[in-house]
Amino acid sequence: MIWVAATLIAATAQTARNAAQAGLTRQVGTVGATAVRFVFGFPFAALALALAAIWMPIPRPDTMVLAWAALGALAQIGATAFMLMTMRGQGFGVATALMKTEPITLALIGAVILAEPLGPARLGAIAVATLGVVLASGVAWKRAAWGPVATGVLSGALFGLSAIGFRGALLALPDAGYAIRALTILAITLGMQAVVMAAWLVLRDRRALAGIMAEWRVSLGAGVLGAFASLFWFIGFALTPAANVRTLALVEVVMAQALSGRLFRQTVGPLQLAGIGLIVVGVGWLLSVAA
């Protein structure tokens, strides 16, 4: 199943990109770090699309495609900003876990907006994996700072809405192969996001703009990883309902916990290990249902 491989590649690249952005937040602030993935990612997406156009026709988007893409683009900007706020307040691994409450919301939104069937088996798999996320977060809920927790959950909901927008754009695009459709929507959405964020930085936050330019090496790396991850997310969205992709992507929580321990010296306790086990069970269940 191509969507499985695409999702695993995207999750790996996104974990690395999130780590790069989390580091940038301390130097350039939340808005500056949010802008990096879009402003520095767009040129690579545009170049890849231009090269693809040499060998194959590029599908032409209509107003419906652009509307879906705009929904996904704007929701993703908000989601990224709230994600970075959560990382600053609760830590890298915890923030990633809180965001990954997304699949349940995404499954429900997809059923309503895109008429994608749920079924008890899929809902069960998503619920088990999401429970694993809550446990794997390692948050002591009685002592948790509810501000960062709320921004983490809100980030997940907005990421879910952005996934619906991207899948809607991919489905609305005229007939073409899944790879070229994914690359086309990637270039369109990153272009929209780059314009919005660049305009904001020029008009409202030139200090952050100067900061990301000064940190151009890290910014460039985050942009490349972001564009690469998004391309494979879009390939997954083109081939299967977004809830399937995002549930499988919960393996990113396992990657984030490992990265937290290695880079940020955050420990993993027994409850978190149990949560990771539930994630594995839920993802395995989903794959057996989707196969």
Coordinates of C-alpha atoms in Angstrom, one line a residue:
M1 CA 0.0 0.0 0.0
I2 CA 1.7 3.2 -1.2
W3 CA -0.1 5.4 1.2
V4 CA 1.4 3.5 4.1
A5 CA 5.0 4.1 2.9
A6 CA 4.2 7.7 2.1
T7 CA 2.8 8.3 5.5
L8 CA 5.8 6.8 7.3
I9 CA 8.2 8.9 5.2
A10 CA 6.2 12.0 5.9
A11 CA 6.1 11.3 9.7
T12 CA 9.8 10.8 9.9
A13 CA 10.6 14.1 8.0
Q14 CA 8.0 16.0 10.0
T15 CA 9.5 14.9 13.3
A16 CA 12.9 16.3 12.2
R17 CA 11.3 19.5 10.9
N18 CA 9.4 20.0 14.2
A19 CA 12.6 19.7 16.1
A20 CA 14.3 22.3 13.9
Q21 CA 11.3 24.7 14.3
A22 CA 11.2 24.2 18.1
G23 CA 14.8 25.3 18.3
L24 CA 14.1 28.3 16.1
T25 CA 11.3 29.5 18.4
R26 CA 13.8 30.6 21.0
Q27 CA 15.7 32.8 18.5
V28 CA 13.0 34.2 16.3
G29 CA 9.7 33.8 18.2
T30 CA 6.6 31.8 17.4
V31 CA 5.5 33.7 14.3
G32 CA 9.0 33.6 12.8
A33 CA 9.4 29.9 13.4
T34 CA 5.9 29.3 11.9
A35 CA 6.8 31.2 8.8
V36 CA 10.0 29.2 8.1
R37 CA 8.3 26.0 6.9
F38 CA 6.3 28.0 4.3
V39 CA 8.6 30.8 3.2
F40 CA 11.7 28.5 2.8
G41 CA 9.7 25.5 1.7
F42 CA 7.8 27.1 -1.3
P43 CA 10.8 27.6 -3.6
F44 CA 11.6 23.9 -3.4
A45 CA 8.0 22.9 -4.1
A46 CA 7.8 25.3 -7.1
L47 CA 11.1 24.0 -8.5
A48 CA 9.9 20.4 -8.2
L49 CA 6.7 21.2 -10.0
A50 CA 8.5 23.1 -12.8
L51 CA 10.8 20.1 -13.3
A52 CA 7.8 17.7 -13.3
A53 CA 6.1 19.8 -16.0
I54 CA 8.9 18.9 -18.4
W55 CA 7.8 15.3 -18.4
M56 CA 4.0 15.4 -17.7
P57 CA 1.1 17.8 -18.0
I58 CA 0.2 19.7 -14.8
P59 CA -3.5 19.6 -13.9
R60 CA -5.2 23.0 -13.9
P61 CA -6.9 23.9 -10.6
D62 CA -10.4 25.5 -10.7
T63 CA -12.0 27.8 -8.0
M64 CA -13.2 24.8 -6.0
V65 CA -9.6 23.4 -5.8
L66 CA -8.3 26.8 -4.8
A67 CA -11.0 27.2 -2.1
W68 CA -10.2 23.8 -0.6
A69 CA -6.4 24.6 -0.8
A70 CA -7.0 27.9 1.0
L71 CA -8.9 26.2 3.8
G72 CA -6.0 23.8 4.3
A73 CA -3.3 26.4 4.0
L74 CA -4.8 28.9 6.5
A75 CA -5.7 26.1 9.0
Q76 CA -2.2 24.8 8.8
I77 CA -0.7 28.2 9.6
G78 CA -2.8 28.4 12.7
A79 CA -2.1 24.8 13.7
T80 CA 1.7 25.3 13.3
A81 CA 1.6 28.5 15.5
F82 CA -0.3 26.7 18.3
M83 CA 2.0 23.7 18.0
L84 CA 5.1 25.9 18.6
M85 CA 3.4 27.7 21.5
T86 CA 2.7 24.3 23.1
M87 CA 6.3 23.1 22.5
R88 CA 7.5 26.2 24.3
G89 CA 5.2 25.6 27.3
Q90 CA 5.2 21.8 27.6
G91 CA 8.2 20.3 25.8
F92 CA 8.7 18.7 22.4
G93 CA 7.4 15.2 23.0
V94 CA 4.4 16.3 25.0
A95 CA 3.4 18.9 22.3
T96 CA 3.6 16.3 19.6
A97 CA 1.5 13.9 21.6
L98 CA -1.2 16.5 22.4
M99 CA -1.5 17.4 18.7
K100 CA -2.1 13.8 17.8
T101 CA -5.5 13.8 19.4
E102 CA -6.3 15.0 15.8
P103 CA -7.5 11.7 14.2
I104 CA -10.8 11.4 16.1
T105 CA -11.8 15.0 15.1
L106 CA -10.5 14.4 11.6
A107 CA -12.5 11.2 11.2
L108 CA -15.7 12.9 12.3
I109 CA -15.1 16.0 10.1
G110 CA -14.2 13.8 7.1
A111 CA -17.4 11.8 7.5
V112 CA -19.5 15.0 7.6
I113 CA -17.8 17.1 4.9
L114 CA -16.3 14.5 2.5
A115 CA -18.8 11.7 3.2
E116 CA -16.0 9.3 4.0
P117 CA -17.3 6.2 5.8
L118 CA -16.2 5.5 9.4
G119 CA -17.4 2.1 10.6
P120 CA -17.0 0.7 14.1
A121 CA -13.7 -1.0 13.3
R122 CA -12.0 2.2 12.1
L123 CA -13.4 4.2 15.0
G124 CA -12.1 1.6 17.4
A125 CA -8.7 1.6 16.0
I126 CA -8.5 5.4 16.0
A127 CA -9.8 5.6 19.6
V128 CA -7.2 3.0 20.8
A129 CA -4.3 4.8 19.1
T130 CA -5.5 8.2 20.4
L131 CA -5.8 6.9 24.0
G132 CA -2.2 5.7 23.5
V133 CA -1.3 9.2 22.6
V134 CA -2.8 10.6 25.8
L135 CA -0.9 8.2 27.9
A136 CA 2.4 8.6 25.9
S137 CA 2.2 12.3 26.4
G138 CA 3.4 11.8 30.0
V139 CA 1.5 14.8 31.2
A140 CA 0.6 14.8 34.9
W141 CA -2.9 16.1 34.2
K142 CA -3.6 17.3 37.7
R143 CA -0.5 19.5 37.6
A144 CA -0.6 20.3 33.9
A145 CA -0.6 23.9 32.7
W146 CA -3.9 24.0 31.0
G147 CA -2.9 26.8 28.6
P148 CA -0.3 24.7 26.8
V149 CA -2.6 21.7 26.9
A150 CA -5.4 23.7 25.3
T151 CA -3.2 25.1 22.6
G152 CA -1.9 21.5 21.9
V153 CA -5.4 20.1 21.4
L154 CA -6.4 23.2 19.3
S155 CA -3.3 22.7 17.2
G156 CA -4.4 19.1 16.5
A157 CA -7.9 20.1 15.6
L158 CA -6.6 22.7 13.1
F159 CA -4.2 20.2 11.6
G160 CA -7.2 17.9 11.1
L161 CA -9.1 20.7 9.4
S162 CA -6.1 21.4 7.2
A163 CA -5.9 17.8 6.2
I164 CA -9.6 17.9 5.2
G165 CA -8.9 21.0 3.1
F166 CA -5.9 19.3 1.4
R167 CA -7.8 16.1 0.6
G168 CA -10.7 18.1 -0.7
A169 CA -8.3 19.9 -3.0
L170 CA -6.7 16.7 -4.2
L171 CA -10.1 15.1 -4.9
A172 CA -11.4 18.2 -6.7
L173 CA -8.3 18.4 -9.0
P174 CA -8.9 17.1 -12.6
D175 CA -7.9 13.5 -13.3
A176 CA -4.1 13.0 -13.1
G177 CA -1.7 10.6 -11.3
Y178 CA -1.6 10.8 -7.5
A179 CA 2.0 12.1 -7.4
I180 CA 1.5 15.0 -9.8
R181 CA -1.7 16.0 -8.1
A182 CA 0.1 15.9 -4.7
L183 CA 2.9 18.1 -6.1
T184 CA 0.5 20.5 -7.7
I185 CA -1.5 21.1 -4.5
L186 CA 1.8 21.3 -2.5
A187 CA 3.0 24.1 -4.7
I188 CA -0.3 25.9 -4.5
T189 CA -0.8 25.7 -0.8
L190 CA 2.9 26.6 0.1
G191 CA 2.6 29.5 -2.3
M192 CA -0.5 30.8 -0.5
Q193 CA 1.1 30.3 2.9
A194 CA 4.4 31.9 1.9
V195 CA 2.6 35.0 0.7
V196 CA 0.5 35.3 3.9
M197 CA 3.5 34.8 6.2
A198 CA 5.9 37.0 4.3
A199 CA 3.4 39.8 4.2
W200 CA 2.8 39.5 8.0
L201 CA 6.5 39.5 8.7
V202 CA 7.2 42.6 6.5
L203 CA 4.2 44.6 7.9
R204 CA 4.1 43.5 11.5
D205 CA 7.2 41.6 12.6
R206 CA 10.4 42.7 10.8
R207 CA 12.5 41.6 13.8
A208 CA 11.4 38.0 13.3
L209 CA 12.1 38.4 9.5
A210 CA 15.6 39.5 10.3
G211 CA 16.0 36.7 12.7
I212 CA 15.0 33.9 10.3
M213 CA 17.3 35.4 7.7
A214 CA 20.2 35.4 10.2
E215 CA 19.4 31.8 11.1
W216 CA 19.1 30.9 7.4
R217 CA 20.9 27.6 7.6
V218 CA 18.4 26.2 10.2
S219 CA 15.5 27.9 8.4
L220 CA 16.5 26.4 5.1
G221 CA 16.7 23.0 6.6
A222 CA 13.3 23.3 8.2
G223 CA 11.8 24.5 4.9
V224 CA 13.2 21.6 2.9
L225 CA 12.1 19.1 5.5
G226 CA 8.7 20.7 5.6
A227 CA 8.1 20.6 1.9
F228 CA 9.4 17.1 1.7
A229 CA 7.1 15.9 4.5
S230 CA 4.1 17.7 3.0
L231 CA 4.6 16.1 -0.4
F232 CA 4.3 12.7 1.1
W233 CA 1.4 13.7 3.3
F234 CA -0.4 14.8 0.2
I235 CA 0.4 11.5 -1.6
G236 CA -1.2 9.7 1.3
F237 CA -4.3 12.0 1.2
A238 CA -4.6 11.4 -2.5
L239 CA -4.8 7.7 -2.0
T240 CA -6.9 7.1 1.2
P241 CA -9.1 9.1 3.7
A242 CA -7.1 11.6 5.7
A243 CA -8.1 9.9 9.0
N244 CA -6.3 6.8 7.9
V245 CA -3.1 8.8 7.1
R246 CA -3.2 10.7 10.4
T247 CA -3.9 7.7 12.5
L248 CA -0.9 5.8 11.0
A249 CA 1.1 9.0 11.5
L250 CA 0.7 8.5 15.3
V251 CA 4.0 6.5 15.0
E252 CA 5.4 10.1 15.0
V253 CA 4.7 10.1 18.8
V254 CA 7.1 7.2 19.3
M255 CA 9.7 9.0 17.2
A256 CA 9.2 12.2 19.1
Q257 CA 9.6 10.5 22.5
A258 CA 12.9 8.9 21.3
L259 CA 14.0 12.3 20.0
S260 CA 13.0 14.0 23.2
G261 CA 15.2 11.6 25.3
R262 CA 18.1 12.0 23.0
L263 CA 18.1 15.7 22.2
F264 CA 16.2 17.3 25.1
R265 CA 17.0 14.7 27.9
Q266 CA 13.3 14.0 28.6
T267 CA 12.7 10.6 30.3
V268 CA 10.0 8.0 29.3
G269 CA 8.1 6.3 32.1
P270 CA 6.1 3.1 32.3
L271 CA 2.8 4.9 31.6
Q272 CA 4.3 6.4 28.5
L273 CA 5.6 3.0 27.3
A274 CA 2.1 1.6 27.8
G275 CA 0.7 4.5 25.7
I276 CA 3.3 3.7 23.0
G277 CA 2.1 0.1 23.0
L278 CA -1.5 1.2 22.5
I279 CA -0.5 3.4 19.6
V280 CA 1.2 0.3 18.0
V281 CA -2.0 -1.8 18.6
G282 CA -4.3 0.9 17.2
V283 CA -2.2 1.5 14.1
G284 CA -1.9 -2.2 13.5
W285 CA -5.7 -2.5 13.8
L286 CA -6.2 0.3 11.4
L287 CA -3.9 -1.2 8.8
S288 CA -5.8 -4.5 9.1
V289 CA -9.1 -2.7 8.5
A290 CA -7.8 -0.6 5.7
A291 CA -6.0 -3.4 3.9

